[in-house]
């Protein structure tokens, strides 16, 4: 049974008075109950790690720690280990100063690392947690993509790295488990190629829509600037040989003959049905980089 009413607003001080725990910070383990509260707001946006629902059932949340690399201690450790410790996690979102709205109960799913500026403006390693709604069963493909197999797998190896000039522009990371941004794209596109629905994790590639070199620091971390594709479509998209209309219909470049595209399975009838409004800005920028051929309806 939930101790809070979904979408009801509460004073944070009232919550802490009743259940105990710190009155500040985003992660608040309770001293009187086996609960952990996480409070989400817009204060982290300037550091590039805004919290968000990456899909209907997966919420990504940035760890705590304002200076230097984030570590698995205090609140971060409590979140990662909450299932092992028998504690429940409740998500609140700020709606005004001191006023929060209860959203749902969450369960830890996985975590990843990313680079962000700390309070002093220095680049550091940050932690991003991925939670699922309690009671929700994610599709089997979601577990195939996980880079953490159990809650007790606490490897802290920092595998994410920024692509250098010799790496293919637009590639977020090379394979599964390398960086929280790639994990966010995987969750955002619900574990399947945006075009074909293919779900093999070893094959799918997460790329930026607007290439890394053409993106601002904020855009490089914006999940709306990401897309998950199988290799053929990723290679064509990365080289601006295909793009997509705002409604998701594929566009073919006039730099490749249509019969050649057909030989690799691209017929010009493909369509992506999961674009969000937030993707449109990046799609429009992507389309500026090539000429198109006009296909019959």
PDB file of C-alpha atoms in Angstrom:
ATOM      1  CA  UNK A   1       0.000   0.000   0.000  1.00  0.00           C
ATOM      2  CA  UNK A   2       1.283   3.460  -0.877  1.00  0.00           C
ATOM      3  CA  UNK A   3       1.749   5.908   2.008  1.00  0.00           C
ATOM      4  CA  UNK A   4       1.153   8.823  -0.396  1.00  0.00           C
ATOM      5  CA  UNK A   5      -1.516   9.703  -2.929  1.00  0.00           C
ATOM      6  CA  UNK A   6      -0.308   9.959  -6.558  1.00  0.00           C
ATOM      7  CA  UNK A   7      -0.412  13.525  -7.948  1.00  0.00           C
ATOM      8  CA  UNK A   8      -1.197  14.974  -4.524  1.00  0.00           C
ATOM      9  CA  UNK A   9       0.926  17.904  -3.348  1.00  0.00           C
ATOM     10  CA  UNK A  10       2.751  17.983  -0.033  1.00  0.00           C
ATOM     11  CA  UNK A  11       5.013  20.324   1.877  1.00  0.00           C
ATOM     12  CA  UNK A  12       8.435  18.765   1.980  1.00  0.00           C
ATOM     13  CA  UNK A  13       8.892  19.859   5.581  1.00  0.00           C
ATOM     14  CA  UNK A  14       5.723  17.981   6.567  1.00  0.00           C
ATOM     15  CA  UNK A  15       7.026  14.831   4.912  1.00  0.00           C
ATOM     16  CA  UNK A  16      10.360  15.037   6.716  1.00  0.00           C
ATOM     17  CA  UNK A  17       8.695  15.854  10.061  1.00  0.00           C
ATOM     18  CA  UNK A  18       6.624  12.676   9.863  1.00  0.00           C
ATOM     19  CA  UNK A  19       9.112  10.255   8.316  1.00  0.00           C
ATOM     20  CA  UNK A  20      12.467  11.701   9.314  1.00  0.00           C
ATOM     21  CA  UNK A  21      15.527  12.360   7.191  1.00  0.00           C
ATOM     22  CA  UNK A  22      17.249  15.366   5.736  1.00  0.00           C
ATOM     23  CA  UNK A  23      15.286  18.433   4.679  1.00  0.00           C
ATOM     24  CA  UNK A  24      17.760  19.268   1.917  1.00  0.00           C
ATOM     25  CA  UNK A  25      19.198  17.487  -1.084  1.00  0.00           C
ATOM     26  CA  UNK A  26      17.590  15.316  -3.691  1.00  0.00           C
ATOM     27  CA  UNK A  27      18.021  11.953  -1.955  1.00  0.00           C
ATOM     28  CA  UNK A  28      16.497  11.638   1.502  1.00  0.00           C
ATOM     29  CA  UNK A  29      16.668   8.277   3.334  1.00  0.00           C
ATOM     30  CA  UNK A  30      14.157   8.239   6.192  1.00  0.00           C
ATOM     31  CA  UNK A  31      15.270   7.748   9.774  1.00  0.00           C
ATOM     32  CA  UNK A  32      11.912   6.450  11.055  1.00  0.00           C
ATOM     33  CA  UNK A  33      10.727   4.236   8.161  1.00  0.00           C
ATOM     34  CA  UNK A  34      12.356   1.958   5.534  1.00  0.00           C
ATOM     35  CA  UNK A  35      11.751   4.609   2.885  1.00  0.00           C
ATOM     36  CA  UNK A  36      13.969   6.672   0.605  1.00  0.00           C
ATOM     37  CA  UNK A  37      12.538   9.828  -0.926  1.00  0.00           C
ATOM     38  CA  UNK A  38      13.954  11.296  -4.108  1.00  0.00           C
ATOM     39  CA  UNK A  39      13.051  14.859  -4.970  1.00  0.00           C
ATOM     40  CA  UNK A  40      13.336  15.897  -8.595  1.00  0.00           C
ATOM     41  CA  UNK A  41      13.388  19.456  -9.882  1.00  0.00           C
ATOM     42  CA  UNK A  42      15.004  21.750 -12.411  1.00  0.00           C
ATOM     43  CA  UNK A  43      18.001  22.778 -10.334  1.00  0.00           C
ATOM     44  CA  UNK A  44      20.295  20.275 -12.074  1.00  0.00           C
ATOM     45  CA  UNK A  45      19.477  21.419 -15.593  1.00  0.00           C
ATOM     46  CA  UNK A  46      22.356  23.878 -15.746  1.00  0.00           C
ATOM     47  CA  UNK A  47      24.755  20.981 -15.142  1.00  0.00           C
ATOM     48  CA  UNK A  48      23.332  18.906 -18.008  1.00  0.00           C
ATOM     49  CA  UNK A  49      21.787  16.131 -15.915  1.00  0.00           C
ATOM     50  CA  UNK A  50      18.098  16.895 -15.727  1.00  0.00           C
ATOM     51  CA  UNK A  51      15.949  14.031 -14.459  1.00  0.00           C
ATOM     52  CA  UNK A  52      13.280  12.669 -16.789  1.00  0.00           C
ATOM     53  CA  UNK A  53      10.980   9.830 -17.766  1.00  0.00           C
ATOM     54  CA  UNK A  54      12.914   8.221 -20.626  1.00  0.00           C
ATOM     55  CA  UNK A  55       9.879   6.159 -21.480  1.00  0.00           C
ATOM     56  CA  UNK A  56       6.520   5.567 -19.851  1.00  0.00           C
ATOM     57  CA  UNK A  57       7.952   3.239 -17.215  1.00  0.00           C
ATOM     58  CA  UNK A  58      11.635   4.195 -16.786  1.00  0.00           C
ATOM     59  CA  UNK A  59      12.761   7.251 -14.835  1.00  0.00           C
ATOM     60  CA  UNK A  60      16.376   8.423 -14.992  1.00  0.00           C
ATOM     61  CA  UNK A  61      17.703  10.276 -11.964  1.00  0.00           C
ATOM     62  CA  UNK A  62      21.064  11.927 -11.334  1.00  0.00           C
ATOM     63  CA  UNK A  63      23.037  11.015  -8.244  1.00  0.00           C
ATOM     64  CA  UNK A  64      24.097  13.387  -5.495  1.00  0.00           C
ATOM     65  CA  UNK A  65      27.437  15.119  -5.003  1.00  0.00           C
ATOM     66  CA  UNK A  66      28.158  18.718  -5.959  1.00  0.00           C
ATOM     67  CA  UNK A  67      31.968  18.690  -6.018  1.00  0.00           C
ATOM     68  CA  UNK A  68      34.217  16.152  -7.743  1.00  0.00           C
ATOM     69  CA  UNK A  69      33.318  12.717  -9.014  1.00  0.00           C
ATOM     70  CA  UNK A  70      30.109  11.218  -7.672  1.00  0.00           C
ATOM     71  CA  UNK A  71      30.720   8.204  -5.442  1.00  0.00           C
ATOM     72  CA  UNK A  72      28.598   5.320  -4.268  1.00  0.00           C
ATOM     73  CA  UNK A  73      28.218   6.533  -0.712  1.00  0.00           C
ATOM     74  CA  UNK A  74      25.433   8.088   1.394  1.00  0.00           C
ATOM     75  CA  UNK A  75      22.317   8.636  -0.716  1.00  0.00           C
ATOM     76  CA  UNK A  76      23.817   7.159  -3.887  1.00  0.00           C
ATOM     77  CA  UNK A  77      24.682   3.943  -2.077  1.00  0.00           C
ATOM     78  CA  UNK A  78      21.252   3.822  -0.447  1.00  0.00           C
ATOM     79  CA  UNK A  79      19.526   4.062  -3.838  1.00  0.00           C
ATOM     80  CA  UNK A  80      21.663   1.428  -5.505  1.00  0.00           C
ATOM     81  CA  UNK A  81      21.195  -1.011  -2.647  1.00  0.00           C
ATOM     82  CA  UNK A  82      17.598  -0.258  -1.674  1.00  0.00           C
ATOM     83  CA  UNK A  83      16.252  -3.621  -2.893  1.00  0.00           C
ATOM     84  CA  UNK A  84      18.903  -5.527  -0.958  1.00  0.00           C
ATOM     85  CA  UNK A  85      18.206  -3.432   2.135  1.00  0.00           C
ATOM     86  CA  UNK A  86      14.450  -3.821   1.930  1.00  0.00           C
ATOM     87  CA  UNK A  87      13.763  -0.113   1.482  1.00  0.00           C
ATOM     88  CA  UNK A  88      11.158   1.504  -0.756  1.00  0.00           C
ATOM     89  CA  UNK A  89      11.864   4.462  -3.072  1.00  0.00           C
ATOM     90  CA  UNK A  90       9.269   7.201  -3.611  1.00  0.00           C
ATOM     91  CA  UNK A  91       9.521   9.890  -6.278  1.00  0.00           C
ATOM     92  CA  UNK A  92       8.400  13.481  -5.660  1.00  0.00           C
ATOM     93  CA  UNK A  93       8.659  16.355  -8.128  1.00  0.00           C
ATOM     94  CA  UNK A  94       8.893  20.010  -7.143  1.00  0.00           C
ATOM     95  CA  UNK A  95       5.986  22.165  -8.280  1.00  0.00           C
ATOM     96  CA  UNK A  96       6.880  25.271  -6.226  1.00  0.00           C
ATOM     97  CA  UNK A  97       9.347  26.288  -3.551  1.00  0.00           C
ATOM     98  CA  UNK A  98       8.972  23.779  -0.733  1.00  0.00           C
ATOM     99  CA  UNK A  99       6.003  22.071  -2.426  1.00  0.00           C
ATOM    100  CA  UNK A 100       6.341  18.642  -4.017  1.00  0.00           C
ATOM    101  CA  UNK A 101       3.956  16.328  -5.845  1.00  0.00           C
ATOM    102  CA  UNK A 102       4.069  12.594  -5.271  1.00  0.00           C
ATOM    103  CA  UNK A 103       4.430  10.674  -8.531  1.00  0.00           C
ATOM    104  CA  UNK A 104       5.030   6.976  -7.948  1.00  0.00           C
ATOM    105  CA  UNK A 105       7.042   4.250  -6.231  1.00  0.00           C
ATOM    106  CA  UNK A 106      10.195   3.178  -8.060  1.00  0.00           C
ATOM    107  CA  UNK A 107      12.583   0.223  -8.146  1.00  0.00           C
ATOM    108  CA  UNK A 108      16.247   0.293  -9.117  1.00  0.00           C
ATOM    109  CA  UNK A 109      16.987  -1.137 -12.553  1.00  0.00           C
ATOM    110  CA  UNK A 110      20.527  -0.089 -13.537  1.00  0.00           C
ATOM    111  CA  UNK A 111      22.972   2.796 -13.393  1.00  0.00           C
ATOM    112  CA  UNK A 112      25.482   4.422 -15.722  1.00  0.00           C
ATOM    113  CA  UNK A 113      28.089   7.178 -15.802  1.00  0.00           C
ATOM    114  CA  UNK A 114      28.302  10.434 -17.688  1.00  0.00           C
ATOM    115  CA  UNK A 115      30.407  13.587 -17.689  1.00  0.00           C
ATOM    116  CA  UNK A 116      29.043  16.840 -16.280  1.00  0.00           C
ATOM    117  CA  UNK A 117      30.326  19.990 -14.644  1.00  0.00           C
ATOM    118  CA  UNK A 118      30.296  20.121 -10.865  1.00  0.00           C
ATOM    119  CA  UNK A 119      29.314  23.174  -8.817  1.00  0.00           C
ATOM    120  CA  UNK A 120      32.706  24.758  -9.504  1.00  0.00           C
ATOM    121  CA  UNK A 121      32.465  24.185 -13.254  1.00  0.00           C
ATOM    122  CA  UNK A 122      34.971  21.325 -13.350  1.00  0.00           C
ATOM    123  CA  UNK A 123      34.213  18.267 -15.471  1.00  0.00           C
ATOM    124  CA  UNK A 124      33.637  15.194 -13.350  1.00  0.00           C
ATOM    125  CA  UNK A 125      32.148  11.696 -13.429  1.00  0.00           C
ATOM    126  CA  UNK A 126      28.463  11.708 -12.547  1.00  0.00           C
ATOM    127  CA  UNK A 127      26.084   8.836 -11.818  1.00  0.00           C
ATOM    128  CA  UNK A 128      22.700   8.340 -13.442  1.00  0.00           C
ATOM    129  CA  UNK A 129      20.244   5.903 -11.920  1.00  0.00           C
ATOM    130  CA  UNK A 130      17.555   4.188 -13.952  1.00  0.00           C
ATOM    131  CA  UNK A 131      14.416   3.176 -12.068  1.00  0.00           C
ATOM    132  CA  UNK A 132      11.307   1.393 -13.253  1.00  0.00           C
ATOM    133  CA  UNK A 133       7.834   1.866 -11.852  1.00  0.00           C
ATOM    134  CA  UNK A 134       7.205  -0.640  -9.086  1.00  0.00           C
ATOM    135  CA  UNK A 135       5.033  -3.498 -10.284  1.00  0.00           C
ATOM    136  CA  UNK A 136       5.802  -2.896 -13.948  1.00  0.00           C
ATOM    137  CA  UNK A 137       7.428  -5.668 -15.964  1.00  0.00           C
ATOM    138  CA  UNK A 138       9.680  -4.257 -18.651  1.00  0.00           C
ATOM    139  CA  UNK A 139       9.988  -6.185 -21.936  1.00  0.00           C
ATOM    140  CA  UNK A 140      12.575  -8.943 -22.066  1.00  0.00           C
ATOM    141  CA  UNK A 141      14.687  -6.866 -24.438  1.00  0.00           C
ATOM    142  CA  UNK A 142      15.232  -4.298 -21.685  1.00  0.00           C
ATOM    143  CA  UNK A 143      17.096  -6.871 -19.600  1.00  0.00           C
ATOM    144  CA  UNK A 144      19.238  -7.902 -22.555  1.00  0.00           C
ATOM    145  CA  UNK A 145      20.504  -4.332 -22.728  1.00  0.00           C
ATOM    146  CA  UNK A 146      21.396  -4.064 -19.067  1.00  0.00           C
ATOM    147  CA  UNK A 147      25.058  -3.535 -18.256  1.00  0.00           C
ATOM    148  CA  UNK A 148      24.471  -4.440 -14.592  1.00  0.00           C
ATOM    149  CA  UNK A 149      23.246  -7.993 -14.157  1.00  0.00           C
ATOM    150  CA  UNK A 150      22.359  -7.839 -10.458  1.00  0.00           C
ATOM    151  CA  UNK A 151      21.832  -5.196  -7.816  1.00  0.00           C
ATOM    152  CA  UNK A 152      24.980  -6.380  -6.038  1.00  0.00           C
ATOM    153  CA  UNK A 153      27.152  -5.923  -9.147  1.00  0.00           C
ATOM    154  CA  UNK A 154      28.885  -2.752  -8.013  1.00  0.00           C
ATOM    155  CA  UNK A 155      31.608  -2.337 -10.596  1.00  0.00           C
ATOM    156  CA  UNK A 156      32.622   1.327 -10.611  1.00  0.00           C
ATOM    157  CA  UNK A 157      34.701   1.223 -13.765  1.00  0.00           C
ATOM    158  CA  UNK A 158      34.145   4.449 -15.653  1.00  0.00           C
ATOM    159  CA  UNK A 159      33.535   3.207 -19.181  1.00  0.00           C
ATOM    160  CA  UNK A 160      32.081   6.320 -20.822  1.00  0.00           C
ATOM    161  CA  UNK A 161      34.433   8.490 -22.847  1.00  0.00           C
ATOM    162  CA  UNK A 162      33.938  11.423 -25.153  1.00  0.00           C
ATOM    163  CA  UNK A 163      34.586  10.484 -28.804  1.00  0.00           C
ATOM    164  CA  UNK A 164      37.809  11.921 -30.165  1.00  0.00           C
ATOM    165  CA  UNK A 165      38.369  13.331 -33.639  1.00  0.00           C
ATOM    166  CA  UNK A 166      39.308   9.948 -35.088  1.00  0.00           C
ATOM    167  CA  UNK A 167      36.033   8.324 -34.055  1.00  0.00           C
ATOM    168  CA  UNK A 168      32.946   8.331 -36.236  1.00  0.00           C
ATOM    169  CA  UNK A 169      31.067  11.554 -35.611  1.00  0.00           C
ATOM    170  CA  UNK A 170      27.601  10.984 -34.211  1.00  0.00           C
ATOM    171  CA  UNK A 171      28.413   7.726 -32.454  1.00  0.00           C
ATOM    172  CA  UNK A 172      27.510   8.125 -28.803  1.00  0.00           C
ATOM    173  CA  UNK A 173      29.378   5.069 -27.559  1.00  0.00           C
ATOM    174  CA  UNK A 174      30.549   1.900 -29.221  1.00  0.00           C
ATOM    175  CA  UNK A 175      28.575  -0.866 -27.527  1.00  0.00           C
ATOM    176  CA  UNK A 176      26.135  -1.727 -24.769  1.00  0.00           C
ATOM    177  CA  UNK A 177      26.859  -0.371 -21.305  1.00  0.00           C
ATOM    178  CA  UNK A 178      29.213   2.438 -22.265  1.00  0.00           C
ATOM    179  CA  UNK A 179      27.694   5.570 -20.857  1.00  0.00           C
ATOM    180  CA  UNK A 180      24.471   6.757 -19.315  1.00  0.00           C
ATOM    181  CA  UNK A 181      23.560   8.764 -22.407  1.00  0.00           C
ATOM    182  CA  UNK A 182      23.456   5.626 -24.536  1.00  0.00           C
ATOM    183  CA  UNK A 183      21.399   3.918 -21.848  1.00  0.00           C
ATOM    184  CA  UNK A 184      18.918   6.780 -21.956  1.00  0.00           C
ATOM    185  CA  UNK A 185      18.546   6.438 -25.729  1.00  0.00           C
ATOM    186  CA  UNK A 186      17.988   2.690 -25.332  1.00  0.00           C
ATOM    187  CA  UNK A 187      15.195   3.304 -22.833  1.00  0.00           C
ATOM    188  CA  UNK A 188      13.788   6.201 -24.845  1.00  0.00           C
ATOM    189  CA  UNK A 189      13.440   4.006 -27.973  1.00  0.00           C
ATOM    190  CA  UNK A 190      12.142   1.070 -25.932  1.00  0.00           C
ATOM    191  CA  UNK A 191      14.952  -1.369 -26.724  1.00  0.00           C
ATOM    192  CA  UNK A 192      14.420  -1.661 -30.476  1.00  0.00           C
ATOM    193  CA  UNK A 193      15.584  -0.129 -33.742  1.00  0.00           C
ATOM    194  CA  UNK A 194      13.485   2.961 -34.395  1.00  0.00           C
ATOM    195  CA  UNK A 195      12.902   1.864 -38.024  1.00  0.00           C
ATOM    196  CA  UNK A 196      12.736  -1.922 -38.051  1.00  0.00           C
ATOM    197  CA  UNK A 197      11.875  -2.876 -34.481  1.00  0.00           C
ATOM    198  CA  UNK A 198      14.956  -5.133 -34.328  1.00  0.00           C
ATOM    199  CA  UNK A 199      15.942  -5.846 -30.684  1.00  0.00           C
ATOM    200  CA  UNK A 200      19.379  -7.519 -30.765  1.00  0.00           C
ATOM    201  CA  UNK A 201      21.452  -5.476 -28.251  1.00  0.00           C
ATOM    202  CA  UNK A 202      24.838  -6.378 -29.713  1.00  0.00           C
ATOM    203  CA  UNK A 203      23.828  -4.891 -33.053  1.00  0.00           C
ATOM    204  CA  UNK A 204      21.872  -1.713 -32.352  1.00  0.00           C
ATOM    205  CA  UNK A 205      23.720   1.598 -32.373  1.00  0.00           C
ATOM    206  CA  UNK A 206      22.818   4.752 -30.465  1.00  0.00           C
ATOM    207  CA  UNK A 207      23.711   7.911 -32.361  1.00  0.00           C
ATOM    208  CA  UNK A 208      23.130  11.611 -32.172  1.00  0.00           C
ATOM    209  CA  UNK A 209      20.671  13.071 -34.676  1.00  0.00           C
ATOM    210  CA  UNK A 210      22.738  16.247 -34.902  1.00  0.00           C
ATOM    211  CA  UNK A 211      26.360  15.029 -34.898  1.00  0.00           C
ATOM    212  CA  UNK A 212      28.575  15.464 -31.858  1.00  0.00           C
ATOM    213  CA  UNK A 213      30.808  18.015 -33.584  1.00  0.00           C
ATOM    214  CA  UNK A 214      27.813  20.174 -34.519  1.00  0.00           C
ATOM    215  CA  UNK A 215      26.105  20.010 -31.130  1.00  0.00           C
ATOM    216  CA  UNK A 216      26.468  22.228 -28.082  1.00  0.00           C
ATOM    217  CA  UNK A 217      27.460  20.689 -24.761  1.00  0.00           C
ATOM    218  CA  UNK A 218      23.808  20.670 -23.732  1.00  0.00           C
ATOM    219  CA  UNK A 219      22.673  19.107 -27.022  1.00  0.00           C
ATOM    220  CA  UNK A 220      25.238  16.329 -26.674  1.00  0.00           C
ATOM    221  CA  UNK A 221      23.495  15.217 -23.478  1.00  0.00           C
ATOM    222  CA  UNK A 222      19.953  15.808 -24.722  1.00  0.00           C
ATOM    223  CA  UNK A 223      18.182  12.455 -25.103  1.00  0.00           C
ATOM    224  CA  UNK A 224      15.931  14.065 -27.742  1.00  0.00           C
ATOM    225  CA  UNK A 225      19.043  14.356 -29.923  1.00  0.00           C
ATOM    226  CA  UNK A 226      19.476  10.574 -29.914  1.00  0.00           C
ATOM    227  CA  UNK A 227      18.157   7.707 -31.997  1.00  0.00           C
ATOM    228  CA  UNK A 228      18.607   3.920 -31.832  1.00  0.00           C
ATOM    229  CA  UNK A 229      19.154   2.212 -35.196  1.00  0.00           C
ATOM    230  CA  UNK A 230      20.287  -1.051 -36.721  1.00  0.00           C
ATOM    231  CA  UNK A 231      23.628  -0.844 -38.573  1.00  0.00           C
ATOM    232  CA  UNK A 232      22.394  -0.247 -42.141  1.00  0.00           C
ATOM    233  CA  UNK A 233      20.105   2.599 -41.175  1.00  0.00           C
ATOM    234  CA  UNK A 234      22.622   4.019 -38.716  1.00  0.00           C
ATOM    235  CA  UNK A 235      25.361   4.167 -41.373  1.00  0.00           C
ATOM    236  CA  UNK A 236      23.066   5.864 -43.890  1.00  0.00           C
ATOM    237  CA  UNK A 237      21.667   8.271 -41.307  1.00  0.00           C
ATOM    238  CA  UNK A 238      25.116   9.185 -39.981  1.00  0.00           C
ATOM    239  CA  UNK A 239      26.286  10.028 -43.522  1.00  0.00           C
ATOM    240  CA  UNK A 240      23.106  11.990 -44.289  1.00  0.00           C
ATOM    241  CA  UNK A 241      22.077   9.531 -46.979  1.00  0.00           C
ATOM    242  CA  UNK A 242      18.702   9.128 -45.301  1.00  0.00           C
ATOM    243  CA  UNK A 243      16.712  11.310 -42.963  1.00  0.00           C
ATOM    244  CA  UNK A 244      13.130  11.524 -41.759  1.00  0.00           C
ATOM    245  CA  UNK A 245      10.254  13.946 -42.073  1.00  0.00           C
ATOM    246  CA  UNK A 246       8.707  15.372 -38.928  1.00  0.00           C
ATOM    247  CA  UNK A 247       5.937  12.776 -39.291  1.00  0.00           C
ATOM    248  CA  UNK A 248       8.536   9.992 -39.365  1.00  0.00           C
ATOM    249  CA  UNK A 249       8.516   9.121 -43.079  1.00  0.00           C
ATOM    250  CA  UNK A 250      11.923   8.289 -44.505  1.00  0.00           C
ATOM    251  CA  UNK A 251      13.690  10.600 -46.968  1.00  0.00           C
ATOM    252  CA  UNK A 252      16.326   9.273 -49.359  1.00  0.00           C
ATOM    253  CA  UNK A 253      19.304  11.272 -50.542  1.00  0.00           C
ATOM    254  CA  UNK A 254      19.913  11.710 -54.263  1.00  0.00           C
ATOM    255  CA  UNK A 255      23.561  10.779 -53.666  1.00  0.00           C
ATOM    256  CA  UNK A 256      22.690   7.062 -53.794  1.00  0.00           C
ATOM    257  CA  UNK A 257      20.630   5.384 -56.499  1.00  0.00           C
ATOM    258  CA  UNK A 258      17.344   3.956 -55.274  1.00  0.00           C
ATOM    259  CA  UNK A 259      18.141   0.497 -56.724  1.00  0.00           C
ATOM    260  CA  UNK A 260      21.351   0.426 -54.671  1.00  0.00           C
ATOM    261  CA  UNK A 261      19.426   1.220 -51.492  1.00  0.00           C
ATOM    262  CA  UNK A 262      16.924  -1.486 -52.304  1.00  0.00           C
ATOM    263  CA  UNK A 263      19.747  -4.022 -52.472  1.00  0.00           C
ATOM    264  CA  UNK A 264      20.492  -3.376 -48.793  1.00  0.00           C
ATOM    265  CA  UNK A 265      16.833  -3.493 -47.826  1.00  0.00           C
ATOM    266  CA  UNK A 266      15.945   0.220 -47.864  1.00  0.00           C
ATOM    267  CA  UNK A 267      12.810   0.645 -49.976  1.00  0.00           C
ATOM    268  CA  UNK A 268      11.773   4.223 -49.209  1.00  0.00           C
ATOM    269  CA  UNK A 269       8.581   3.179 -47.441  1.00  0.00           C
ATOM    270  CA  UNK A 270      10.066   3.082 -43.954  1.00  0.00           C
ATOM    271  CA  UNK A 271       8.509   5.156 -41.201  1.00  0.00           C
ATOM    272  CA  UNK A 272       9.331   5.948 -37.569  1.00  0.00           C
ATOM    273  CA  UNK A 273       6.252   6.285 -35.397  1.00  0.00           C
ATOM    274  CA  UNK A 274       7.855   7.215 -32.085  1.00  0.00           C
ATOM    275  CA  UNK A 275       9.292  10.664 -32.721  1.00  0.00           C
ATOM    276  CA  UNK A 276       8.477  13.142 -29.977  1.00  0.00           C
ATOM    277  CA  UNK A 277       7.855  16.821 -30.570  1.00  0.00           C
ATOM    278  CA  UNK A 278      11.228  17.465 -28.922  1.00  0.00           C
ATOM    279  CA  UNK A 279      12.970  15.485 -31.694  1.00  0.00           C
ATOM    280  CA  UNK A 280      11.725  17.814 -34.425  1.00  0.00           C
ATOM    281  CA  UNK A 281      14.291  20.549 -33.801  1.00  0.00           C
ATOM    282  CA  UNK A 282      17.145  18.085 -34.278  1.00  0.00           C
ATOM    283  CA  UNK A 283      15.521  16.382 -37.268  1.00  0.00           C
ATOM    284  CA  UNK A 284      15.152  19.702 -39.071  1.00  0.00           C
ATOM    285  CA  UNK A 285      18.843  20.394 -38.572  1.00  0.00           C
ATOM    286  CA  UNK A 286      19.751  16.904 -39.800  1.00  0.00           C
ATOM    287  CA  UNK A 287      17.729  17.363 -43.004  1.00  0.00           C
ATOM    288  CA  UNK A 288      19.662  20.474 -44.004  1.00  0.00           C
ATOM    289  CA  UNK A 289      22.716  18.426 -44.904  1.00  0.00           C
ATOM    290  CA  UNK A 290      21.587  16.566 -48.021  1.00  0.00           C
ATOM    291  CA  UNK A 291      19.522  16.757 -51.226  1.00  0.00           C
ATOM    292  CA  UNK A 292      16.575  14.443 -51.578  1.00  0.00           C
ATOM    293  CA  UNK A 293      14.869  12.505 -54.305  1.00  0.00           C
ATOM    294  CA  UNK A 294      11.120  12.621 -54.508  1.00  0.00           C
ATOM    295  CA  UNK A 295       9.458   9.237 -54.345  1.00  0.00           C
ATOM    296  CA  UNK A 296       5.995   8.465 -55.660  1.00  0.00           C
ATOM    297  CA  UNK A 297       3.340   8.131 -52.917  1.00  0.00           C
TER     298      UNK A 297
END
